[in-house]
Amino acid sequence: MHVHRFERIWLVGSLLLIALFVATVTYGAVGAGYGMVDAEGGQVDGTDPTASENVREPGVYNGSEDGHYDVYVETQRFLFVPGTNEPIRVPANSTVTFHVTSSDVLHGFEVVGTNINTMTVPGQKATVTAEFDEPAEYGIVCNEYCGSGHHTMEGSLQVVPPSEFNETSEVQ
Amino acid sequence: MAHAHDDPTSENRAQSELTAGNRVAFVDQYPTAARVTRLCFGVSFTALLIGAVLGIVQALHRTNVFRGVISSVDYYTVLTGHGVLLALFFTIFFLSGVFSWGVARSLDRDLLSRRFSLFWFGLQLAGATAVALAIFGGFVGEIPFEADVLYTFYAPLQAHPLFYAGLAAWLVGTWLAGADWIRLYVRWRRDNGGERIPLQTFMVLTTTLMWYIATLGVAVEVLVFLLPLSLGLIDSVDPLLTRTLFWYFGHPVVYFWLMPAYFAWYTILPKLAGGRLFSDPLARVVFVLFLILSTPVGFHHQYADPGIAEGFKFVAMTNTMFLLLPSFLTAFTAVASIEYGARQRGGKGYLRWMTALPWSNPAFAGCALAGLMFAAGGFSGIVNAGMNINSLIHNTLWVPGHFHLTVGTASALTMMAISYWLYPQVTGKRLQFYGLAQIQPYVWFIGMALMSNAMHRAGLAGVPRRTAEPQYQQFSFEAVFGSVPEMRLQIAAGALLLTIGALLFVTVMAGTWLAERGRGRLRVDSHLPEPISGVSDSPRVLDNMKLWVVVAVVLVAIAYGFPIYSMLADGAFNPAAPPVPV
Ligand code: HEM
Ligand SMILES: [Cu+2]
């Protein structure tokens, strides 16, 4: 079969480009250590996630090491608990793992302006880890349609200076 | 007549071609196929019209430009209607129509049975009507129908059973349509033992086989889980499993949006440009690649899902990147064929040949502008496809920004453009309001350039898709490029132009439909010139559909076998989530 020379050049070029895309993403995942949401969080109860062993009551907890925190968030129509009625507060200079579950339908957990962006699915626990170097205030939005009040589902995340963070009262 | 500019000395032009510029309209030669195409187009364009009206309503509402039409609660009824009518019905009814035309034309025979063809059309229409009733019943409190579940209908959100039953009926209708085309091919094969499959039929067959493989996922989702759930026969589902089944179908469906456009770019656009297709065998390679690669990629819609191991996502991503290949090849072939056409028309120079193209022919202009936007859509798609950068834009307005370039323009504008050329042939009527048709592709193009660029940028600022409200109480969005009010304005202005574009198109079509036959020359004919490199010297294995189906099924089994198995291992209904009626 006759393949025109230009077409052959184009074909090889395209394949190289594709290989390059795959390589950059592989580098991002393996080399730069960007952690995807994956199956690591494990399964949970579909309507009452906190009843499961791997989920704690909503709130901020000390993590496995110093400066690490675990934040348990439950999404439900149309609230982040915590997040909506009271902000999630963590100190700056910390590594935070969010454990996000849903007790009704699919939701999204997007920290606006960051790459913290995961789906929450009833029956699954999503875990995402992020580092917060500077004090800042972020919005949280639900970015998966969850029903007629979906557009009201929001919250906030406050990264406060360590001096303003009270380890004893704010950590459970 | 565009092809009159073909190089008359070209040697591979068979004599038959010179005379085959059939002056008999398609409708007189193949009345059944013409009728089916007309009916399918009628439904398709009606869906486009309603969808476009819903589109402008939601664009103005969510940008806060005009909120007087609906409440924010009804926004999701509108959005469900927009998504379902445009993404499923406008596109697939068009596909059903144009493929019925394509098989009849390229196999040179009419559809076998008028009754059977009308039956599958009727079933598709009945299903689609039921779905539309279920959705729009949501506007009226007294009607028990409710289906604000968007076109992705993720469980455990639950719609009225009519919604799922309608979807199922529509799906069966599409399967029967495929069977109709396949059986025409089988009959043709009986009479033409050793011949190569004509190119258009080749494309129809590969696309149809792909459709059978892909719709299996959604059929299981609807018939085994969602319909029984909505009827109360089962009391819970595993939302991750149903979502996975949806995306098993939901990615390949993207190619059913695109395949009619590719079909047109390969087989019709070269003629419209005044030239010929660059290479028939490469067109076949492209369609085979789609058949085998387009299903095992669905997990790239689930990069942000918990419960799916990173490895599976990685496999999907690699497949996705390779799926760029057929699109890159298409870009090459389309541009090469157009350039050839331009040079046949006397075009010269490095880029100046472009001015020799028939930009005032709406069929050509629409296809060419659609192709251009598709290139832009390809770039934003590469960002979506990268599993790490994806988390920057997942479920933000970037995503609708992306797919209004692809399905909303590459497919939609090509479909409209091809209709300017094809509809006269299946009706025997001259295209009416030609001047409106001539400006329409440009109106759409400018409108989409405005709306889509602003949606992309809003997405980078974190603005979510699928929300009725422009802002939140606890924080405000900060634009990375431009400003948020400026983006809103561009989205609204673009949406307005797009809606005008859709109305222009529908006016031209309705005018043509209502016109009388025989008034004025048709201006078009369905003769398609032979490709520059013909099929005869290409390997016969390309035409071996059975082989490609087996390869496709094996790849699907590799990509989906283990993940689905692990979701089923703890029971198909576990972890259990009870339905949440909308
Ligand atoms: C008149 C032209 C159009 C306008 C003004 C328009 C406007 C919009 C807007 C503003 C959204 C985003 C809504 C949101 O996420 O909150 C949207 C979503 C969408 N549009 Fe369009 N659109 C148009 C044409 C089309 C066409 C031609 C197609 C496909 C063939 C299409 C398919 C979709 C789909 C699938 C969605 C996503 C629905 C969902 O998220 O569930 N649109 N459209
Ligand atoms: Cu939500």
PDB file of C-alpha atoms in Angstrom, chain B residues 43 89 93 118-134 162-174:
ATOM      1  CA  VAL B  43     -35.997  14.689  14.346  1.00  0.00           C
ATOM      2  CA  PHE B  89     -30.649  12.808  19.920  1.00  0.00           C
ATOM      3  CA  PHE B  93     -30.546  10.796  14.653  1.00  0.00           C
ATOM      4  CA  LEU B 118     -39.592   2.824   9.337  1.00  0.00           C
ATOM      5  CA  PHE B 119     -39.940   0.489  12.295  1.00  0.00           C
ATOM      6  CA  TRP B 120     -36.494   1.243  13.680  1.00  0.00           C
ATOM      7  CA  PHE B 121     -36.960   4.919  13.031  1.00  0.00           C
ATOM      8  CA  GLY B 122     -40.309   4.814  14.836  1.00  0.00           C
ATOM      9  CA  LEU B 123     -38.802   2.976  17.788  1.00  0.00           C
ATOM     10  CA  GLN B 124     -35.989   5.509  18.106  1.00  0.00           C
ATOM     11  CA  LEU B 125     -38.479   8.329  17.899  1.00  0.00           C
ATOM     12  CA  ALA B 126     -40.857   6.787  20.440  1.00  0.00           C
ATOM     13  CA  GLY B 127     -37.979   6.247  22.859  1.00  0.00           C
ATOM     14  CA  ALA B 128     -36.659   9.756  22.389  1.00  0.00           C
ATOM     15  CA  THR B 129     -40.125  11.228  22.853  1.00  0.00           C
ATOM     16  CA  ALA B 130     -40.614   9.314  26.092  1.00  0.00           C
ATOM     17  CA  VAL B 131     -37.277  10.581  27.377  1.00  0.00           C
ATOM     18  CA  ALA B 132     -38.170  14.155  26.440  1.00  0.00           C
ATOM     19  CA  LEU B 133     -41.562  13.854  28.170  1.00  0.00           C
ATOM     20  CA  ALA B 134     -39.913  12.523  31.305  1.00  0.00           C
ATOM     21  CA  LEU B 162     -40.237   6.607  31.714  1.00  0.00           C
ATOM     22  CA  PHE B 163     -36.812   8.195  31.281  1.00  0.00           C
ATOM     23  CA  TYR B 164     -34.983   4.869  31.474  1.00  0.00           C
ATOM     24  CA  ALA B 165     -37.612   2.957  29.510  1.00  0.00           C
ATOM     25  CA  GLY B 166     -37.436   5.573  26.759  1.00  0.00           C
ATOM     26  CA  LEU B 167     -33.661   5.350  26.669  1.00  0.00           C
ATOM     27  CA  ALA B 168     -33.849   1.580  26.357  1.00  0.00           C
ATOM     28  CA  ALA B 169     -36.356   1.746  23.505  1.00  0.00           C
ATOM     29  CA  TRP B 170     -34.264   4.318  21.699  1.00  0.00           C
ATOM     30  CA  LEU B 171     -31.159   2.137  22.084  1.00  0.00           C
ATOM     31  CA  VAL B 172     -32.926  -0.883  20.632  1.00  0.00           C
ATOM     32  CA  GLY B 173     -34.008   1.333  17.724  1.00  0.00           C
ATOM     33  CA  THR B 174     -30.386   2.240  17.040  1.00  0.00           C
TER      34      THR B 174
END
